[in-house]
Structure formats: structure tokens, C-alpha cells
Tab-separated table of C-alpha atoms and ligand atoms in Angstrom:
chain	number	residue	atom	x	y	z
A	1	MET	CA	30.907	25.835	3.051
A	2	SER	CA	31.521	23.576	6.028
A	3	THR	CA	29.792	20.485	6.732
A	4	PRO	CA	29.175	19.522	10.547
A	5	HIS	CA	30.972	16.343	11.781
A	6	LEU	CA	28.854	13.066	11.697
A	7	ASP	CA	28.841	12.677	15.363
A	8	ALA	CA	27.126	15.987	15.581
A	9	ILE	CA	24.571	14.476	13.741
A	10	TRP	CA	24.037	10.919	14.465
A	11	ALA	CA	24.086	11.550	18.550
A	12	PRO	CA	21.049	14.041	18.358
A	13	LEU	CA	19.225	11.665	15.737
A	14	ARG	CA	19.927	8.436	17.534
A	15	GLU	CA	18.469	10.393	20.834
A	16	ALA	CA	15.631	11.767	18.664
A	17	ILE	CA	14.765	8.634	17.142
A	18	SER	CA	14.668	6.466	20.453
A	19	HIS	CA	12.720	9.183	22.130
A	20	PHE	CA	10.269	8.959	19.208
A	21	ARG	CA	9.853	5.256	19.396
A	22	GLU	CA	9.806	4.945	23.288
A	23	GLY	CA	7.043	7.430	23.846
A	24	LEU	CA	5.147	6.357	20.689
A	25	ASP	CA	2.373	4.603	22.173
A	26	GLU	CA	1.914	7.285	25.060
A	27	GLY	CA	1.363	10.120	22.379
A	28	PRO	CA	-2.172	11.192	21.233
A	29	VAL	CA	-2.693	9.294	18.006
A	30	LEU	CA	-4.362	12.233	16.340
A	31	PRO	CA	-2.855	15.639	16.458
A	32	VAL	CA	-4.809	18.809	16.849
A	33	VAL	CA	-3.395	21.631	14.745
A	34	SER	CA	-4.208	23.987	11.902
A	35	ALA	CA	-1.924	24.907	8.928
A	36	GLU	CA	-1.774	28.589	10.100
A	37	GLU	CA	-0.333	27.488	13.418
A	38	ILE	CA	2.320	25.379	11.751
A	39	GLU	CA	3.016	27.794	8.989
A	40	LYS	CA	3.671	30.712	11.671
A	41	TYR	CA	5.640	28.351	13.567
A	42	LEU	CA	7.988	27.883	10.437
A	43	TYR	CA	8.139	31.336	9.350
A	44	GLU	CA	9.225	32.276	13.078
A	45	ARG	CA	12.122	29.668	12.982
A	46	TYR	CA	13.367	29.037	9.237
A	47	ASP	CA	13.613	32.238	7.482
A	48	PHE	CA	16.632	30.420	5.654
A	49	ALA	CA	18.939	33.500	6.258
A	50	ARG	CA	20.806	31.888	9.030
A	51	PRO	CA	22.157	28.350	9.196
A	52	VAL	CA	20.937	26.039	11.830
A	53	PRO	CA	22.966	23.626	13.388
A	54	PRO	CA	22.161	19.937	13.117
A	55	GLU	CA	21.205	19.449	16.813
A	56	PRO	CA	18.569	21.992	17.622
A	57	LEU	CA	17.307	21.513	13.828
A	58	ILE	CA	17.143	17.499	14.248
A	59	LYS	CA	15.570	18.111	17.780
A	60	ASP	CA	12.907	20.683	16.327
A	61	VAL	CA	12.013	18.346	13.295
A	62	ALA	CA	11.464	15.344	15.823
A	63	LEU	CA	9.304	17.911	17.662
A	64	MET	CA	7.235	18.994	14.840
A	65	LEU	CA	6.663	15.245	13.536
A	66	SER	CA	5.874	13.519	16.624
A	67	ARG	CA	3.263	16.479	17.536
A	68	TRP	CA	1.677	17.203	14.320
A	69	GLN	CA	1.085	13.825	12.776
A	70	VAL	CA	-1.497	11.035	13.114
A	71	LEU	CA	0.978	8.575	14.680
A	72	VAL	CA	0.409	5.596	12.534
A	73	GLY	CA	3.146	3.222	14.345
A	74	HIS	CA	0.884	3.809	17.548
A	75	ARG	CA	-0.684	0.435	18.828
A	76	HIS	CA	-4.412	2.066	18.717
A	77	TYR	CA	-3.779	3.307	15.056
A	78	PHE	CA	-6.376	0.908	13.284
A	79	GLY	CA	-6.095	2.847	10.202
A	80	LEU	CA	-5.415	2.590	6.770
A	81	PHE	CA	-2.454	0.405	5.474
A	82	ASN	CA	0.100	2.496	7.055
A	83	PRO	CA	2.350	-0.180	9.431
A	84	ASP	CA	4.623	0.792	12.158
A	85	THR	CA	7.804	0.089	10.991
A	86	LEU	CA	10.420	-2.493	11.935
A	87	PRO	CA	13.263	-0.589	13.555
A	88	ILE	CA	15.855	-2.283	11.218
A	89	THR	CA	13.992	-0.606	8.309
A	90	THR	CA	15.015	2.542	9.566
A	91	ALA	CA	18.774	1.738	9.381
A	92	ALA	CA	18.114	0.318	6.057
A	93	ASP	CA	16.536	3.639	4.634
A	94	ALA	CA	19.550	5.552	6.458
A	95	MET	CA	21.920	3.474	4.745
A	96	ALA	CA	20.374	3.940	1.125
A	97	ALA	CA	20.420	7.582	1.665
A	98	ALA	CA	24.149	7.596	3.189
A	99	PHE	CA	25.585	5.024	0.418
A	100	ASN	CA	23.247	6.624	-2.214
A	101	PRO	CA	23.315	3.612	-4.743
A	102	GLN	CA	22.029	5.005	-8.183
A	103	LEU	CA	19.918	2.154	-9.365
A	104	ALA	CA	19.110	3.523	-13.017
A	105	ALA	CA	21.859	1.312	-14.370
A	106	TRP	CA	22.957	-2.096	-12.956
A	107	SER	CA	26.447	-1.277	-13.527
A	108	HIS	CA	26.342	1.486	-11.096
A	109	SER	CA	25.519	-0.513	-8.262
A	110	PRO	CA	25.798	-4.115	-8.709
A	111	ALA	CA	25.438	-4.764	-5.195
A	112	ALA	CA	22.115	-2.931	-4.561
A	113	ALA	CA	20.575	-4.399	-8.099
A	114	GLU	CA	21.701	-7.891	-6.798
A	115	ILE	CA	20.085	-7.404	-3.501
A	116	GLU	CA	16.917	-6.244	-4.937
A	117	ALA	CA	16.704	-8.817	-7.618
A	118	HIS	CA	17.584	-11.594	-4.870
A	119	VAL	CA	14.519	-10.310	-2.625
A	120	LEU	CA	12.121	-9.745	-5.517
A	121	ARG	CA	13.178	-13.527	-6.714
A	122	GLY	CA	11.877	-14.554	-3.026
A	123	PHE	CA	8.683	-13.032	-3.369
A	124	GLN	CA	8.272	-14.213	-6.710
A	125	ARG	CA	8.313	-17.842	-5.446
A	126	LEU	CA	5.719	-17.182	-3.029
A	127	ILE	CA	3.617	-15.784	-5.741
A	128	GLY	CA	3.739	-18.982	-7.714
A	129	TYR	CA	5.468	-17.368	-10.602
A	130	SER	CA	8.414	-19.523	-12.436
A	131	GLU	CA	11.834	-18.105	-12.709
A	132	GLU	CA	11.405	-17.648	-16.314
A	133	GLY	CA	10.071	-14.641	-18.281
A	134	VAL	CA	9.196	-12.716	-15.154
A	135	SER	CA	10.012	-9.281	-14.597
A	136	ALA	CA	9.908	-7.985	-10.962
A	137	SER	CA	10.786	-4.506	-9.799
A	138	PHE	CA	10.504	-2.117	-6.877
A	139	ALA	CA	8.181	0.805	-7.211
A	140	SER	CA	7.571	3.710	-5.315
A	141	GLY	CA	4.395	2.251	-4.357
A	142	GLY	CA	1.195	0.593	-5.431
A	143	ALA	CA	-0.057	3.536	-7.576
A	144	GLU	CA	3.093	3.150	-9.638
A	145	ALA	CA	2.973	-0.493	-9.847
A	146	ASN	CA	-0.716	-0.470	-10.541
A	147	HIS	CA	0.424	2.354	-13.448
A	148	SER	CA	3.095	-0.237	-14.603
A	149	GLY	CA	0.767	-2.830	-14.979
A	150	VAL	CA	-1.761	-0.990	-17.203
A	151	LEU	CA	0.794	0.308	-19.333
A	152	VAL	CA	2.169	-2.917	-20.114
A	153	ALA	CA	-1.007	-4.305	-20.708
A	154	LEU	CA	-1.771	-1.765	-23.406
A	155	THR	CA	1.552	-2.059	-24.987
A	156	HIS	CA	0.964	-5.747	-24.963
A	157	HIS	CA	-2.624	-5.813	-26.217
A	158	PHE	CA	-2.286	-2.938	-28.961
A	159	PRO	CA	1.026	-3.605	-30.729
A	160	SER	CA	1.570	0.083	-31.595
A	161	TYR	CA	0.477	1.556	-28.533
A	162	ALA	CA	3.843	2.064	-27.763
A	163	ASP	CA	4.554	4.478	-30.516
A	164	GLU	CA	1.351	5.949	-31.630
A	165	GLY	CA	-0.292	6.140	-27.960
A	166	ALA	CA	-4.314	5.815	-27.233
A	167	ALA	CA	-4.549	6.488	-31.093
A	168	ALA	CA	-3.434	2.800	-31.542
A	169	CYS	CA	-6.210	1.300	-29.701
A	170	GLY	CA	-8.627	2.301	-32.763
A	171	GLY	CA	-11.218	3.909	-30.489
A	172	PRO	CA	-12.268	3.899	-26.645
A	173	VAL	CA	-10.797	1.185	-24.743
A	174	ALA	CA	-12.111	-0.346	-21.167
A	175	MET	CA	-10.700	-1.967	-18.235
A	176	TYR	CA	-12.763	-3.360	-15.504
A	177	ALA	CA	-12.579	-3.141	-11.842
A	178	SER	CA	-14.713	-3.309	-8.616
A	179	LYS	CA	-16.456	-0.234	-7.344
A	180	GLU	CA	-14.282	-1.526	-4.246
A	181	ALA	CA	-11.178	-1.291	-5.968
A	182	HIS	CA	-8.330	1.516	-5.578
A	183	HIS	CA	-8.881	4.863	-7.156
A	184	SER	CA	-5.432	5.025	-8.176
A	185	LEU	CA	-6.694	3.239	-11.436
A	186	VAL	CA	-8.886	6.268	-12.380
A	187	LYS	CA	-5.686	8.623	-12.431
A	188	ILE	CA	-3.724	5.756	-14.336
A	189	ALA	CA	-6.296	5.644	-17.060
A	190	HIS	CA	-6.292	9.278	-17.029
A	191	ALA	CA	-2.313	9.269	-17.521
A	192	CYS	CA	-2.049	6.446	-19.734
A	193	GLY	CA	-4.281	8.668	-22.295
A	194	ILE	CA	-7.173	6.314	-22.414
A	195	GLY	CA	-9.376	8.388	-20.294
A	196	ARG	CA	-10.937	8.205	-17.244
A	197	ALA	CA	-14.103	6.874	-18.583
A	198	ALA	CA	-12.225	3.769	-19.776
A	199	VAL	CA	-12.615	2.517	-16.037
A	200	ARG	CA	-15.932	0.565	-15.916
A	201	GLU	CA	-16.488	0.393	-12.250
A	202	ILE	CA	-18.304	-2.983	-11.516
A	203	TYR	CA	-20.894	-3.245	-8.589
A	204	PRO	CA	-19.680	-6.149	-6.358
A	205	GLY	CA	-22.060	-8.813	-5.158
A	206	ASP	CA	-23.530	-8.122	-1.404
A	207	ASP	CA	-20.182	-10.026	-0.417
A	208	LEU	CA	-18.319	-7.006	-1.852
A	209	LYS	CA	-16.523	-9.377	-4.283
A	210	LEU	CA	-16.179	-8.764	-8.033
A	211	GLY	CA	-18.305	-11.124	-9.652
A	212	PRO	CA	-17.372	-12.432	-13.246
A	213	GLU	CA	-20.822	-12.310	-14.684
A	214	SER	CA	-21.136	-8.788	-14.071
A	215	ILE	CA	-18.212	-8.047	-15.838
A	216	ARG	CA	-18.952	-10.265	-18.747
A	217	GLN	CA	-22.318	-8.346	-19.323
A	218	GLN	CA	-20.551	-5.232	-19.149
A	219	ILE	CA	-17.816	-6.561	-21.656
A	220	HIS	CA	-20.498	-7.346	-24.226
A	221	ARG	CA	-22.221	-4.111	-23.346
A	222	ASP	CA	-19.046	-2.210	-23.947
A	223	ARG	CA	-18.051	-4.177	-27.220
A	224	ASN	CA	-21.436	-3.317	-28.774
A	225	GLU	CA	-21.040	0.125	-28.151
A	226	GLY	CA	-17.643	0.173	-29.862
A	227	ARG	CA	-15.130	0.007	-26.826
A	228	THR	CA	-12.272	-2.336	-26.861
A	229	PRO	CA	-11.974	-4.192	-23.526
A	230	PHE	CA	-8.209	-5.143	-22.551
A	231	LEU	CA	-7.825	-5.639	-18.728
A	232	VAL	CA	-9.470	-6.454	-15.567
A	233	ALA	CA	-8.149	-5.183	-12.304
A	234	ALA	CA	-8.836	-7.665	-9.478
A	235	THR	CA	-8.138	-6.811	-6.050
A	236	ALA	CA	-6.592	-9.083	-3.518
A	237	GLY	CA	-7.210	-7.231	-0.244
A	238	THR	CA	-9.357	-4.156	-0.777
A	239	THR	CA	-8.525	-0.949	1.031
A	240	GLY	CA	-12.094	-0.395	2.327
A	241	ALA	CA	-12.903	-4.087	3.443
A	242	GLY	CA	-10.090	-6.120	2.925
A	243	ILE	CA	-11.928	-8.276	0.474
A	244	VAL	CA	-10.135	-10.519	-2.060
A	245	ASP	CA	-11.839	-10.886	-5.449
A	246	PRO	CA	-12.605	-14.457	-6.578
A	247	LEU	CA	-9.061	-14.569	-8.742
A	248	PRO	CA	-9.353	-17.988	-10.033
A	249	GLU	CA	-12.662	-17.204	-11.367
A	250	LEU	CA	-11.515	-13.796	-12.997
A	251	ALA	CA	-8.434	-15.468	-14.793
A	252	ALA	CA	-10.992	-18.019	-16.311
A	253	LEU	CA	-12.937	-14.967	-17.459
A	254	CYS	CA	-9.735	-13.146	-18.771
A	255	ARG	CA	-8.533	-16.260	-20.868
A	256	GLU	CA	-12.165	-16.696	-22.247
A	257	GLU	CA	-12.416	-12.887	-23.177
A	258	GLY	CA	-8.884	-12.467	-24.211
A	259	LEU	CA	-8.068	-9.727	-21.210
A	260	TRP	CA	-5.184	-8.798	-19.077
A	261	LEU	CA	-5.443	-9.900	-15.376
A	262	HIS	CA	-3.819	-7.332	-13.154
A	263	VAL	CA	-3.876	-8.301	-9.671
A	264	ASP	CA	-3.730	-5.608	-7.054
A	265	ALA	CA	-2.527	-7.087	-3.859
A	266	ALA	CA	-0.905	-3.724	-2.572
A	267	TRP	CA	-1.691	-4.714	1.209
A	268	GLY	CA	-3.213	-8.576	0.635
A	269	GLY	CA	-0.114	-9.695	-0.624
A	270	GLY	CA	1.012	-9.917	3.024
A	271	ALA	CA	-1.066	-12.866	3.335
A	272	LEU	CA	1.580	-15.018	1.173
A	273	LEU	CA	3.847	-14.845	3.915
A	274	SER	CA	1.824	-16.969	6.048
A	275	ARG	CA	0.841	-20.720	5.162
A	276	LYS	CA	-2.140	-20.146	7.200
A	277	LEU	CA	-3.418	-17.253	4.894
A	278	ARG	CA	-1.957	-17.892	1.623
A	279	SER	CA	-4.874	-20.059	0.336
A	280	THR	CA	-6.821	-16.729	0.466
A	281	LEU	CA	-4.915	-15.595	-2.501
A	282	ALA	CA	-4.926	-18.598	-4.505
A	283	GLY	CA	-4.983	-18.092	-8.031
A	284	ILE	CA	-2.538	-15.090	-7.973
A	285	GLU	CA	-0.229	-16.833	-9.845
A	286	LEU	CA	-2.466	-16.743	-12.892
A	287	ALA	CA	-2.365	-13.242	-12.951
A	288	ASP	CA	-0.340	-11.246	-15.781
A	289	SER	CA	0.886	-8.474	-13.450
A	290	ILE	CA	0.691	-7.928	-9.812
A	291	THR	CA	1.172	-5.075	-7.452
A	292	TRP	CA	2.088	-5.840	-3.766
A	293	ASP	CA	3.471	-3.149	-1.550
A	294	ALA	CA	5.993	-3.887	1.115
A	295	HIS	CA	5.091	-0.597	2.827
A	296	LYS	CA	1.797	-1.691	3.717
A	297	TRP	CA	1.577	-5.336	5.788
A	298	LEU	CA	5.165	-5.806	5.550
A	299	SER	CA	5.877	-3.101	7.890
A	300	VAL	CA	8.638	-1.176	6.060
A	301	PRO	CA	8.643	2.403	5.611
A	302	MET	CA	7.306	4.341	2.393
A	303	GLY	CA	7.555	4.162	-0.128
A	304	ALA	CA	8.264	0.425	-1.233
A	305	GLY	CA	6.086	-0.988	-3.862
A	306	MET	CA	6.727	-4.019	-5.857
A	307	PHE	CA	5.561	-4.964	-9.595
A	308	PHE	CA	5.625	-8.541	-11.007
A	309	CYS	CA	4.647	-9.344	-14.480
A	310	ARG	CA	5.008	-12.572	-16.300
A	311	HIS	CA	5.717	-10.965	-19.763
A	312	ARG	CA	9.150	-9.704	-19.525
A	313	ALA	CA	9.178	-8.946	-23.243
A	314	SER	CA	6.193	-6.983	-22.760
A	315	VAL	CA	7.909	-4.923	-19.889
A	316	GLN	CA	11.133	-4.471	-21.864
A	317	LYS	CA	8.675	-3.204	-24.996
A	318	THR	CA	6.965	-0.911	-22.486
A	319	PHE	CA	10.134	0.549	-20.395
A	320	GLY	CA	13.020	-0.268	-22.886
A	321	ILE	CA	14.433	2.755	-24.712
A	322	GLN	CA	17.737	3.641	-26.756
A	323	THR	CA	20.148	6.657	-25.568
A	324	THR	CA	23.475	7.630	-26.357
A	325	TYR	CA	24.457	8.099	-22.926
A	326	MET	CA	23.355	4.749	-21.016
A	327	PRO	CA	24.428	1.182	-21.662
A	328	ALA	CA	21.522	-0.785	-23.409
A	329	PRO	CA	22.192	-4.391	-24.252
A	330	ALA	CA	19.176	-5.939	-25.765
A	331	ASP	CA	17.867	-7.929	-22.649
A	332	SER	CA	18.858	-5.311	-20.259
A	333	PRO	CA	19.070	-5.587	-16.635
A	334	ASP	CA	18.972	-2.220	-15.921
A	335	PRO	CA	16.320	-0.767	-14.016
A	336	TYR	CA	15.966	2.562	-15.968
A	337	ALA	CA	14.960	0.027	-19.173
A	338	ASN	CA	12.254	-1.933	-17.064
A	339	THR	CA	10.549	0.156	-15.143
A	340	MET	CA	8.806	3.764	-15.041
A	341	GLN	CA	11.547	5.526	-12.951
A	342	TRP	CA	15.105	6.628	-14.042
A	343	SER	CA	17.070	7.732	-11.384
A	344	ARG	CA	16.306	5.352	-8.695
A	345	ARG	CA	16.906	4.755	-4.850
A	346	ALA	CA	17.660	1.430	-3.162
A	347	ILE	CA	13.873	1.384	-2.602
A	348	GLY	CA	14.401	-2.755	-1.830
A	349	LEU	CA	17.131	-2.521	0.755
A	350	LYS	CA	14.927	-2.110	3.436
A	351	VAL	CA	12.741	-5.010	2.327
A	352	PHE	CA	15.960	-6.977	2.246
A	353	MET	CA	17.161	-5.975	5.582
A	354	ALA	CA	13.636	-6.647	7.033
A	355	LEU	CA	13.395	-10.110	5.646
A	356	ALA	CA	17.068	-11.066	6.357
A	357	SER	CA	16.359	-9.757	10.446
A	358	LEU	CA	13.181	-11.676	10.530
A	359	GLY	CA	13.337	-14.468	8.200
A	360	TRP	CA	10.565	-16.134	6.270
A	361	GLU	CA	9.188	-17.555	10.029
A	362	GLY	CA	9.421	-14.136	11.827
A	363	TYR	CA	7.544	-12.434	8.892
A	364	GLU	CA	5.246	-15.081	9.063
A	365	GLU	CA	4.500	-14.820	13.017
A	366	LEU	CA	4.074	-10.919	12.132
A	367	ILE	CA	1.581	-11.376	9.574
A	368	ASP	CA	-0.068	-14.258	11.567
A	369	HIS	CA	-0.373	-12.142	14.966
A	370	GLN	CA	-2.090	-9.355	13.030
A	371	ALA	CA	-4.570	-11.693	11.381
A	372	ALA	CA	-4.990	-13.343	15.103
A	373	MET	CA	-5.634	-9.772	16.455
A	374	GLY	CA	-8.319	-9.230	13.635
A	375	ASP	CA	-10.306	-12.442	14.453
A	376	LEU	CA	-10.202	-11.215	18.123
A	377	LEU	CA	-11.588	-8.030	17.027
A	378	ARG	CA	-14.237	-9.604	15.249
A	379	GLU	CA	-15.076	-11.803	18.295
A	380	LYS	CA	-14.803	-9.032	20.912
A	381	ALA	CA	-16.936	-6.321	18.670
A	382	VAL	CA	-19.994	-9.027	18.363
A	383	GLU	CA	-19.604	-9.849	21.715
A	384	ALA	CA	-20.327	-6.161	22.753
A	385	GLY	CA	-23.259	-5.736	20.328
A	386	TRP	CA	-21.635	-4.486	17.130
A	387	GLU	CA	-22.322	-5.861	13.746
A	388	ILE	CA	-19.693	-6.917	10.987
A	389	VAL	CA	-20.553	-5.780	7.513
A	390	ASN	CA	-17.845	-7.443	5.689
A	391	PRO	CA	-17.946	-10.872	7.114
A	392	ALA	CA	-16.531	-12.384	3.829
A	393	ALA	CA	-13.074	-10.526	4.986
A	394	THR	CA	-10.853	-13.150	6.625
A	395	LEU	CA	-7.969	-10.706	6.468
A	396	PRO	CA	-7.610	-8.183	9.495
A	397	VAL	CA	-9.866	-5.294	8.155
A	398	VAL	CA	-12.990	-5.035	10.066
A	399	CYS	CA	-15.904	-3.101	9.075
A	400	LEU	CA	-18.650	-2.576	11.719
A	401	THR	CA	-21.921	-1.044	12.178
A	402	HIS	CA	-24.410	-0.956	15.273
A	403	PRO	CA	-27.972	-1.599	15.653
A	404	GLU	CA	-28.150	1.895	17.205
A	405	VAL	CA	-27.255	3.184	13.820
A	406	ARG	CA	-29.516	0.872	11.827
A	407	ALA	CA	-32.254	2.326	13.955
A	408	GLY	CA	-31.152	5.994	12.990
A	409	ARG	CA	-30.433	7.267	16.354
A	410	THR	CA	-26.947	7.844	15.882
A	411	SER	CA	-24.725	7.781	12.534
A	412	VAL	CA	-21.098	6.225	11.498
A	413	SER	CA	-19.724	9.878	11.301
A	414	GLU	CA	-20.797	10.813	14.546
A	415	LEU	CA	-19.356	7.693	16.391
A	416	VAL	CA	-16.053	8.212	14.384
A	417	ARG	CA	-16.048	12.033	15.500
A	418	ARG	CA	-16.437	11.160	18.868
A	419	VAL	CA	-13.773	8.356	18.881
A	420	TYR	CA	-11.258	10.967	17.460
A	421	ALA	CA	-12.502	13.245	20.427
A	422	GLN	CA	-10.972	10.880	22.594
A	423	ARG	CA	-7.741	11.288	20.685
A	424	ASP	CA	-5.983	7.846	21.484
A	425	VAL	CA	-7.490	5.845	18.963
A	426	TRP	CA	-7.739	5.931	15.161
A	427	VAL	CA	-10.380	3.887	13.108
A	428	SER	CA	-12.281	5.613	9.828
A	429	GLU	CA	-15.502	5.788	8.349
A	430	VAL	CA	-15.563	3.721	5.108
A	431	LYS	CA	-18.474	3.986	2.379
A	432	LEU	CA	-18.768	0.425	1.140
A	433	ALA	CA	-20.620	-0.409	-2.068
A	434	SER	CA	-24.261	-2.038	-1.332
A	435	ILE	CA	-23.403	-1.628	2.302
A	436	GLY	CA	-23.209	1.971	3.017
A	437	SER	CA	-21.290	3.774	5.653
A	438	ALA	CA	-19.362	1.465	8.375
A	439	ILE	CA	-16.452	1.942	10.954
A	440	ARG	CA	-13.387	0.905	9.562
A	441	ALA	CA	-10.586	-0.858	11.432
A	442	CYS	CA	-7.368	-2.418	10.468
A	443	ILE	CA	-4.764	-4.200	12.266
A	444	THR	CA	-1.641	-2.323	11.006
A	445	CYS	CA	0.456	-2.502	13.690
A	446	TYR	CA	2.493	-5.542	14.374
A	447	ARG	CA	2.859	-4.581	18.161
A	448	THR	CA	-0.832	-4.521	18.842
A	449	GLN	CA	-1.826	-6.834	21.813
A	450	PRO	CA	-5.126	-8.337	22.911
A	451	GLU	CA	-5.560	-5.357	25.470
A	452	ASP	CA	-5.384	-2.753	22.667
A	453	ILE	CA	-8.325	-4.735	20.970
A	454	GLU	CA	-10.252	-4.545	24.241
A	455	HIS	CA	-9.299	-0.766	24.453
A	456	LEU	CA	-10.750	0.036	20.881
A	457	VAL	CA	-13.784	-1.958	21.602
A	458	SER	CA	-13.989	0.096	24.780
A	459	ALA	CA	-13.607	3.276	22.818
A	460	LEU	CA	-16.406	2.161	20.497
A	461	ASN	CA	-18.619	1.664	23.148
A	462	THR	CA	-17.852	4.903	24.595
A	463	ALA	CA	-18.508	6.680	21.798
A	464	LEU	CA	-21.889	4.828	21.163
A	465	ASN	CA	-22.772	6.039	24.875
A	466	GLY	CA	-22.482	9.557	23.791
A	467	ALA	CA	-19.016	10.590	25.016
B	501	PLP	C1	-2.907	1.441	-0.820
B	501	PLP	C2	-3.297	0.987	-2.054
B	501	PLP	C3	-2.990	1.520	-3.566
B	501	PLP	C4	-1.927	2.564	-3.741
B	501	PLP	O1	-0.572	2.160	-3.297
B	501	PLP	P1	0.183	3.359	-2.743
B	501	PLP	O2	1.532	2.574	-2.339
B	501	PLP	O3	-0.637	4.125	-1.891
B	501	PLP	O4	0.732	3.966	-4.065
B	501	PLP	C5	-3.409	0.716	-4.589
B	501	PLP	N1	-4.024	-0.333	-4.285
B	501	PLP	C6	-4.432	-0.826	-3.029
B	501	PLP	C7	-5.657	-1.866	-3.009
B	501	PLP	C8	-3.923	-0.069	-2.152
B	501	PLP	O5	-4.670	-0.370	-0.703
């Protein structure tokens, strides 16, 4: 087998990525394609019988990826928390692949391990966690970080859970989260062996915030029925509406009831980088564990979750393991003994390179700019006759309806369908507890400008007028 010269790869790669980035905002945000069409295309070109040289291969993959995906980096993508990525992070991910540090054990890549630890300490300070006794690690994403939080909480709360599993809980258990919380929690409960019914979904108030009193009532009902509560999962920046649950009140509730507080700040954690927005997340430092995704508001590629926990000993009890083939000191710095993963790529390298190249103030500007675009959208939408249904959100997720929808003359689904038909703006329909359907627009692209906000409002107006 011969491998191609590196230049035969890098030259077309450089060309493909530049071309993609330069044309990003021109492309239709929304692809029109069927699975059959792509399958046929692949069958015709790739039977894996003959080797394909790098240049046509790179060109073709670039073509498929630019044509057949929602262009989440587009300035008119007002979608889920999928950012446009900072160019330096492309280099970082390429370096992680090329140098391929193995992060399972510290001793295999002291460089990458310490780079990650250095960045995590920086974020840990922003959270307000002290240096002592904290465990911080990168994860594939928010789902893994949430999973880690629930596992560590179970191990902490039920002393023989690590060895006995759910049987150690002495019966059914309960964890509390808003109806608006992320549904990864449901899969996590299943995977932890406590069952999906352990997730007690609590209806938030009209402001979409999780009320401590509603949880308290459910805790008492559950205890009466023989369930053992162990955790509250608050959300700092809900996926649907960008709402931050009342963290100090929930922390007080958890103290009184002896429960673990996990704060899911997968997207909202980004607000900690901004001096203007930081107070929105006040109380996050009271959490026992925290999820924060860099691949959402911090504009780095997927996946880059982060998991922080104040109880290092419980993290080690959860993930620690003795093997005959890995080094294992008592207070191990080895990622494999402190996290869910074993073989591990240098997830944190792209976060490190983004932070190093922007600096804290550059990151703050990026966050503040998106928050300002969110405020501008609220202002322009209201001016045009739209109504904001999540007024409690101060972070840049804007959920809208219109008097025409309230009057039953059109529907949110119909409006979103018409926006998609225009193909150059992406928003979504969201169903919010106690509010119902709304159009959801989130500022996720750091390059989005005031004219893009105007464009979005006019696309909504066009949809409303029947086009
Ligand atoms: C996106 C999200 C998650 C899941 O994170 P992944 O990175 O997609 O695994 C969890 N919680 C919240 C609030 C999210 O927005």
C-alpha cells in the first residue's frame, strides 16, 4: 500500500475549505434532497473496489457536504445551538487528528492533558468554583456531561451504587427536571439503570422557569409513594426558549432536601464569558455538577462538552478502575479514571486554540455581539407586529407568535413551512410548556449582523403574507 504525499491532500483540502467558507452565506441554508438520491449517488461513485485519489475524493466530499446539509454556519441560520465555527478551530481539530494524542492516560500525552487542564481551570474560575477538590473534564457533548453528572450523583448518594447498581437504591428513585429540560436526561436515566420513570418532569411557571415549590410538592408525593429523590437538574439556558431556571432558589431547595444539584448550562454557559450577562447565571457556583458545551455558544466544532464537579472524590469513585495494563495512582490525573471515555481524543485543543487566539475579551465580544443581535431581533419583531412568548429570556433565543396565529388564521407550522420554502433562512417550530407552539430563532452565528436580523423579520413577514 502506498500513501499519497501530504501536499496532494493539503492543497485540495485548503482549496475546498476556503471555497466552502467563502460561499457559505450565499448557499441556500436548507438542502432539498432525499435519502434515495444520496444513496444512488454514493453507489454510483463508491464501490470501494478501486482506490479514489485524494483530490477528486476531497472535492467530492466537499460538494456533498456543502450541498446536502443545513448550513448551520450561515448568517441566516437561526437554529438550534449549532454555531458557525471559528476558523482557528478547524486547524485545532486537524492538529488533534494529525498528532493524535491519546488522552486516556496522562503519561501518553502530558502536553494535551495539561493544555486541557489549563483551559478547564480558566472556565472553572468563571463558574466560581474554587481550585480545591474540583474535577473538570472534556466530554463528547452535553449528553455525556449530563450522564456523568447523574452517575456521579447516584454514586455519591447511594454508597453501594457503584458495585450493586440500581439495587443499591433500595427501590425506585427520582430526579427532577423541568418539562423544558433537555431530553438527554430521559435516556440517561434509562442508561443508569434507574429507569425513565425516575425522571419527574415538572411543569414550569408561565415564565417557563422551574419553580422550587412545584418540585418540593412532587418530592413529598414521591417520598410518600416510596421513591427516593436524589437529584434536581436545573437548566441554565433551555434548548427551547433560552430560559435560566432560578439557580439560587433551587440550590437552597437541594440543601434543605439533601439532593444533588446538577446545572445543565450546555448552551447558556457561554454567558459566563460576558461581564454584562454573567449575572444571569448567578448561583451556578452552588451546583454540585455542571454541564457546559463549548460546541454551542463558544463557536467551536462538535463535539466539545465540558463536565465540572465539586466532588472530586465522588468522580473518582464513579469512574476510577484498577487494571493490570494501565498506570493507576490513587489520585489519578488520568482521564480514563475520571471520565466516561477510555481512548480519548484531544477535545479541548480547539477550545484552547480558540481562547488563545481570541483572548477572554475577544470571546466576550463574540458573546455580547450575539446577545445584542438577540435584543435587536426582539425589538424589530415587536415593531413588525410579532409577539414574544418567552419574555423572561435575556439570552439570544427569541420565541415568537403573531396575532394572526392566535386568531387561528394561520399556524406556526404553516409559517415555518413557508419560511423553509424561501430556503435562505432557518428557524424552527418549538412547543413550549404552558405556551404551545412558537417560532424559535436563536442567534448562533457570531457573524450575524443587523441586516441579517432585518432579513429574518422580512422572511417572517413574507411567510405571514402567504408567500
Ligand atoms: C444541546 C443540549 C444538550 C445536549 O448536548 P449535546 O452536546 O448535544 O450532547 C443538553 N442540554 C442542553 C440544555 C442542550 O441545549
